Amino acid sequence: MKGEKKSVHQQYLLNDYKAPTPEAKERAEDIRLNKEEMKIFMSYSELSGELLVLGLGGCYVGQGEVITRSKKMYPSRNKKGLHQKAMLGSLAFCMEELEDVLNNKVTLPDTISFYTNLKSNGINLATEIDGDSEKRELVDKVQELKRTIIQDFPQMHFEFRELDKDMRRYNPFFAAANNAARRVIDKNK
């Protein structure tokens, strides 16, 4: 035993589950019960293999309800810009599902806020995307869906907000979108 390195494992000091702060719990409850604004959190999950599969997930929160939706997406095998394509695909999917979610509401919210991290990843929906045709098609689809939603629901205000670290931390709705994306591609197994 002499001269043998002894390692100290301090795993017992780590929390298995970090409990959200009281402020985070209050923020989540405020988001869920907000009658004037519906927040939409989106996420994706990647399953690499012979065929590249993305799971897209969205969580619609507001007016006392939490609704999650998910679907699979099969992008090209080109890994370049995959994160941007996945986020654009997730945004397009959430916008496609929005009309169905709104049609099941008794009262419509005044504002719809889409929380995404496209800007921090170099995508501006207002400008033309050069290069990748798949990304360009997704941006065109998002812009067309935005026009359609604004035409169908002219009384509502639509916002695209950055999903920053503070909004992700202890956010059960972002986690629900992420879990829905993972579940649709069986990544939890």
mmCIF file of C-alpha atoms in Angstrom:
data_model
loop_
_atom_site.group_PDB
_atom_site.id
_atom_site.type_symbol
_atom_site.label_atom_id
_atom_site.label_comp_id
_atom_site.label_asym_id
_atom_site.label_seq_id
_atom_site.Cartn_x
_atom_site.Cartn_y
_atom_site.Cartn_z
ATOM 1 C CA MET A 1 0.000 0.000 0.000
ATOM 2 C CA LYS A 2 2.940 2.287 0.535
ATOM 3 C CA GLY A 3 3.504 4.595 -2.440
ATOM 4 C CA GLU A 4 0.085 3.827 -3.880
ATOM 5 C CA LYS A 5 -1.883 6.840 -5.046
ATOM 6 C CA LYS A 6 -5.062 7.308 -3.152
ATOM 7 C CA SER A 7 -7.853 9.165 -4.936
ATOM 8 C CA VAL A 8 -10.552 10.917 -3.042
ATOM 9 C CA HIS A 9 -13.965 10.532 -4.600
ATOM 10 C CA GLN A 10 -16.256 13.253 -3.443
ATOM 11 C CA GLN A 11 -19.334 12.121 -5.313
ATOM 12 C CA TYR A 12 -21.239 12.127 -2.053
ATOM 13 C CA LEU A 13 -20.905 15.927 -2.064
ATOM 14 C CA LEU A 14 -22.725 16.301 -5.378
ATOM 15 C CA ASN A 15 -26.488 16.610 -5.481
ATOM 16 C CA ASP A 16 -28.281 13.956 -7.457
ATOM 17 C CA TYR A 17 -31.001 16.492 -8.120
ATOM 18 C CA LYS A 18 -30.578 20.226 -7.887
ATOM 19 C CA ALA A 19 -33.669 21.751 -6.390
ATOM 20 C CA PRO A 20 -34.941 24.904 -8.084
ATOM 21 C CA THR A 21 -34.786 28.099 -6.106
ATOM 22 C CA PRO A 22 -38.011 29.614 -4.749
ATOM 23 C CA GLU A 23 -37.647 32.404 -7.339
ATOM 24 C CA ALA A 24 -37.440 29.829 -10.149
ATOM 25 C CA LYS A 25 -40.531 28.026 -8.856
ATOM 26 C CA GLU A 26 -42.419 31.314 -8.688
ATOM 27 C CA ARG A 27 -41.275 32.274 -12.209
ATOM 28 C CA ALA A 28 -42.460 28.916 -13.597
ATOM 29 C CA GLU A 29 -45.849 29.275 -11.928
ATOM 30 C CA ASP A 30 -46.195 32.852 -13.241
ATOM 31 C CA ILE A 31 -45.419 31.655 -16.772
ATOM 32 C CA ARG A 32 -47.985 28.844 -16.516
ATOM 33 C CA LEU A 33 -50.776 31.028 -15.147
ATOM 34 C CA ASN A 34 -50.193 34.033 -17.425
ATOM 35 C CA LYS A 35 -53.478 34.735 -19.252
ATOM 36 C CA GLU A 36 -52.144 37.401 -21.642
ATOM 37 C CA GLU A 37 -49.043 35.668 -22.991
ATOM 38 C CA MET A 38 -48.343 32.186 -24.313
ATOM 39 C CA LYS A 39 -44.676 31.212 -24.232
ATOM 40 C CA ILE A 40 -43.366 28.553 -26.569
ATOM 41 C CA PHE A 41 -40.114 26.806 -25.675
ATOM 42 C CA MET A 42 -38.456 24.612 -28.254
ATOM 43 C CA SER A 43 -35.631 22.130 -28.278
ATOM 44 C CA TYR A 44 -34.161 19.324 -30.335
ATOM 45 C CA SER A 45 -32.239 16.134 -29.773
ATOM 46 C CA GLU A 46 -29.946 14.314 -32.173
ATOM 47 C CA LEU A 47 -29.703 10.585 -32.738
ATOM 48 C CA SER A 48 -26.665 9.796 -34.851
ATOM 49 C CA GLY A 49 -26.253 6.532 -36.635
ATOM 50 C CA GLU A 50 -26.663 5.169 -40.104
ATOM 51 C CA LEU A 51 -29.517 7.614 -40.630
ATOM 52 C CA LEU A 52 -29.350 11.018 -38.946
ATOM 53 C CA VAL A 53 -32.570 11.645 -37.004
ATOM 54 C CA LEU A 54 -33.534 14.742 -35.069
ATOM 55 C CA GLY A 55 -36.257 14.877 -32.477
ATOM 56 C CA LEU A 56 -38.032 18.239 -32.390
ATOM 57 C CA GLY A 57 -39.935 19.290 -29.311
ATOM 58 C CA GLY A 58 -42.090 22.226 -28.331
ATOM 59 C CA CYS A 59 -43.781 23.216 -25.099
ATOM 60 C CA TYR A 60 -46.711 25.677 -25.199
ATOM 61 C CA VAL A 61 -47.255 27.343 -21.824
ATOM 62 C CA GLY A 62 -49.880 29.799 -20.644
ATOM 63 C CA GLN A 63 -53.428 30.217 -19.370
ATOM 64 C CA GLY A 64 -52.900 27.447 -16.819
ATOM 65 C CA GLU A 65 -51.975 24.846 -19.454
ATOM 66 C CA VAL A 66 -48.784 23.110 -20.516
ATOM 67 C CA ILE A 67 -48.914 21.317 -23.880
ATOM 68 C CA THR A 68 -45.968 19.443 -25.413
ATOM 69 C CA ARG A 69 -45.661 18.317 -29.018
ATOM 70 C CA SER A 70 -42.883 16.463 -30.828
ATOM 71 C CA LYS A 71 -41.933 14.972 -34.179
ATOM 72 C CA LYS A 72 -38.992 13.490 -36.050
ATOM 73 C CA MET A 73 -36.944 15.319 -38.667
ATOM 74 C CA TYR A 74 -34.561 13.689 -41.155
ATOM 75 C CA PRO A 75 -32.005 16.293 -42.317
ATOM 76 C CA SER A 76 -29.314 15.634 -44.894
ATOM 77 C CA ARG A 77 -26.202 13.793 -43.708
ATOM 78 C CA ASN A 78 -24.224 17.025 -43.940
ATOM 79 C CA LYS A 79 -23.311 17.856 -40.339
ATOM 80 C CA LYS A 80 -22.318 21.418 -41.199
ATOM 81 C CA GLY A 81 -24.800 23.816 -39.609
ATOM 82 C CA LEU A 82 -26.767 20.937 -38.058
ATOM 83 C CA HIS A 83 -27.543 22.887 -34.881
ATOM 84 C CA GLN A 84 -28.948 25.796 -36.894
ATOM 85 C CA LYS A 85 -31.008 23.456 -39.084
ATOM 86 C CA ALA A 86 -32.345 21.689 -36.016
ATOM 87 C CA MET A 87 -33.328 24.967 -34.330
ATOM 88 C CA LEU A 88 -34.979 26.228 -37.529
ATOM 89 C CA GLY A 89 -36.796 22.900 -37.903
ATOM 90 C CA SER A 90 -37.941 23.088 -34.299
ATOM 91 C CA LEU A 91 -39.198 26.657 -34.765
ATOM 92 C CA ALA A 92 -41.043 25.698 -37.974
ATOM 93 C CA PHE A 93 -42.594 22.687 -36.241
ATOM 94 C CA CYS A 94 -43.763 24.800 -33.271
ATOM 95 C CA MET A 95 -45.272 27.352 -35.649
ATOM 96 C CA GLU A 96 -47.066 24.594 -37.591
ATOM 97 C CA GLU A 97 -48.579 23.213 -34.386
ATOM 98 C CA LEU A 98 -49.504 26.650 -33.017
ATOM 99 C CA GLU A 99 -52.761 26.999 -34.954
ATOM 100 C CA ASP A 100 -54.011 23.658 -33.629
ATOM 101 C CA VAL A 101 -53.078 24.652 -30.063
ATOM 102 C CA LEU A 102 -54.794 28.045 -30.408
ATOM 103 C CA ASN A 103 -57.952 26.540 -31.916
ATOM 104 C CA ASN A 104 -58.401 24.499 -28.716
ATOM 105 C CA LYS A 105 -58.247 27.611 -26.489
ATOM 106 C CA VAL A 106 -61.386 29.188 -25.056
ATOM 107 C CA THR A 107 -59.750 32.613 -24.884
ATOM 108 C CA LEU A 108 -56.800 33.560 -27.047
ATOM 109 C CA PRO A 109 -53.694 35.146 -25.526
ATOM 110 C CA ASP A 110 -52.677 38.679 -26.544
ATOM 111 C CA THR A 111 -49.029 37.767 -27.135
ATOM 112 C CA ILE A 112 -47.209 34.692 -28.396
ATOM 113 C CA SER A 113 -43.496 34.531 -27.496
ATOM 114 C CA PHE A 114 -41.229 32.009 -29.211
ATOM 115 C CA TYR A 115 -38.105 31.293 -27.167
ATOM 116 C CA THR A 116 -35.227 30.140 -29.346
ATOM 117 C CA ASN A 117 -31.472 30.537 -29.506
ATOM 118 C CA LEU A 118 -31.184 31.207 -33.228
ATOM 119 C CA LYS A 119 -29.620 34.674 -32.908
ATOM 120 C CA SER A 120 -26.842 33.449 -30.650
ATOM 121 C CA ASN A 121 -26.120 30.798 -33.282
ATOM 122 C CA GLY A 122 -25.870 33.207 -36.203
ATOM 123 C CA ILE A 123 -29.364 33.043 -37.750
ATOM 124 C CA ASN A 124 -31.343 36.195 -38.345
ATOM 125 C CA LEU A 125 -34.763 35.392 -39.768
ATOM 126 C CA ALA A 126 -34.983 38.826 -41.388
ATOM 127 C CA THR A 127 -31.938 38.310 -43.627
ATOM 128 C CA GLU A 128 -31.285 35.920 -46.474
ATOM 129 C CA ILE A 129 -29.330 32.761 -45.629
ATOM 130 C CA ASP A 130 -26.461 32.137 -48.035
ATOM 131 C CA GLY A 131 -25.010 28.791 -48.906
ATOM 132 C CA ASP A 132 -26.920 25.877 -47.425
ATOM 133 C CA SER A 133 -30.121 25.243 -49.410
ATOM 134 C CA GLU A 134 -31.665 23.180 -46.607
ATOM 135 C CA LYS A 135 -31.238 26.073 -44.151
ATOM 136 C CA ARG A 136 -32.610 28.530 -46.694
ATOM 137 C CA GLU A 137 -35.695 26.335 -47.224
ATOM 138 C CA LEU A 138 -36.288 26.192 -43.467
ATOM 139 C CA VAL A 139 -35.977 29.983 -43.111
ATOM 140 C CA ASP A 140 -38.404 30.453 -46.019
ATOM 141 C CA LYS A 141 -40.814 28.009 -44.369
ATOM 142 C CA VAL A 142 -40.584 29.868 -41.035
ATOM 143 C CA GLN A 143 -41.224 33.217 -42.750
ATOM 144 C CA GLU A 144 -44.213 31.791 -44.642
ATOM 145 C CA LEU A 145 -45.636 30.261 -41.449
ATOM 146 C CA LYS A 146 -45.185 33.599 -39.676
ATOM 147 C CA ARG A 147 -47.151 35.385 -42.428
ATOM 148 C CA THR A 148 -49.903 32.763 -42.255
ATOM 149 C CA ILE A 149 -50.192 32.954 -38.461
ATOM 150 C CA ILE A 150 -50.300 36.762 -38.510
ATOM 151 C CA GLN A 151 -52.995 36.614 -41.186
ATOM 152 C CA ASP A 152 -55.044 34.016 -39.258
ATOM 153 C CA PHE A 153 -54.668 35.749 -35.875
ATOM 154 C CA PRO A 154 -54.283 39.493 -36.604
ATOM 155 C CA GLN A 155 -55.267 40.527 -33.060
ATOM 156 C CA MET A 156 -52.199 38.800 -31.546
ATOM 157 C CA HIS A 157 -48.690 40.134 -31.157
ATOM 158 C CA PHE A 158 -45.841 37.720 -32.022
ATOM 159 C CA GLU A 159 -42.327 37.938 -30.569
ATOM 160 C CA PHE A 160 -39.165 35.953 -31.121
ATOM 161 C CA ARG A 161 -37.032 36.061 -27.985
ATOM 162 C CA GLU A 162 -33.586 34.791 -27.190
ATOM 163 C CA LEU A 163 -33.520 31.763 -24.888
ATOM 164 C CA ASP A 164 -30.665 32.806 -22.639
ATOM 165 C CA LYS A 165 -28.992 30.899 -19.797
ATOM 166 C CA ASP A 166 -31.173 32.475 -17.127
ATOM 167 C CA MET A 167 -34.359 31.463 -18.929
ATOM 168 C CA ARG A 168 -33.053 27.881 -19.369
ATOM 169 C CA ARG A 169 -31.966 27.426 -15.763
ATOM 170 C CA TYR A 170 -34.584 25.621 -13.664
ATOM 171 C CA ASN A 171 -37.119 25.974 -16.470
ATOM 172 C CA PRO A 172 -39.464 22.971 -16.406
ATOM 173 C CA PHE A 173 -41.001 24.005 -19.732
ATOM 174 C CA PHE A 174 -37.708 24.034 -21.635
ATOM 175 C CA ALA A 175 -36.957 20.682 -19.999
ATOM 176 C CA ALA A 176 -40.368 19.390 -21.141
ATOM 177 C CA ALA A 177 -39.623 20.441 -24.738
ATOM 178 C CA ASN A 178 -36.222 18.756 -24.536
ATOM 179 C CA ASN A 179 -37.718 15.585 -23.050
ATOM 180 C CA ALA A 180 -40.376 15.485 -25.791
ATOM 181 C CA ALA A 181 -37.637 15.770 -28.433
ATOM 182 C CA ARG A 182 -35.659 12.951 -26.796
ATOM 183 C CA ARG A 183 -38.722 10.742 -26.351
ATOM 184 C CA VAL A 184 -39.806 10.923 -30.000
ATOM 185 C CA ILE A 185 -36.469 9.405 -31.113
ATOM 186 C CA ASP A 186 -36.303 6.970 -28.164
ATOM 187 C CA LYS A 187 -33.107 8.542 -26.870
ATOM 188 C CA ASN A 188 -34.045 7.973 -23.212
ATOM 189 C CA LYS A 189 -33.840 4.191 -23.573
#
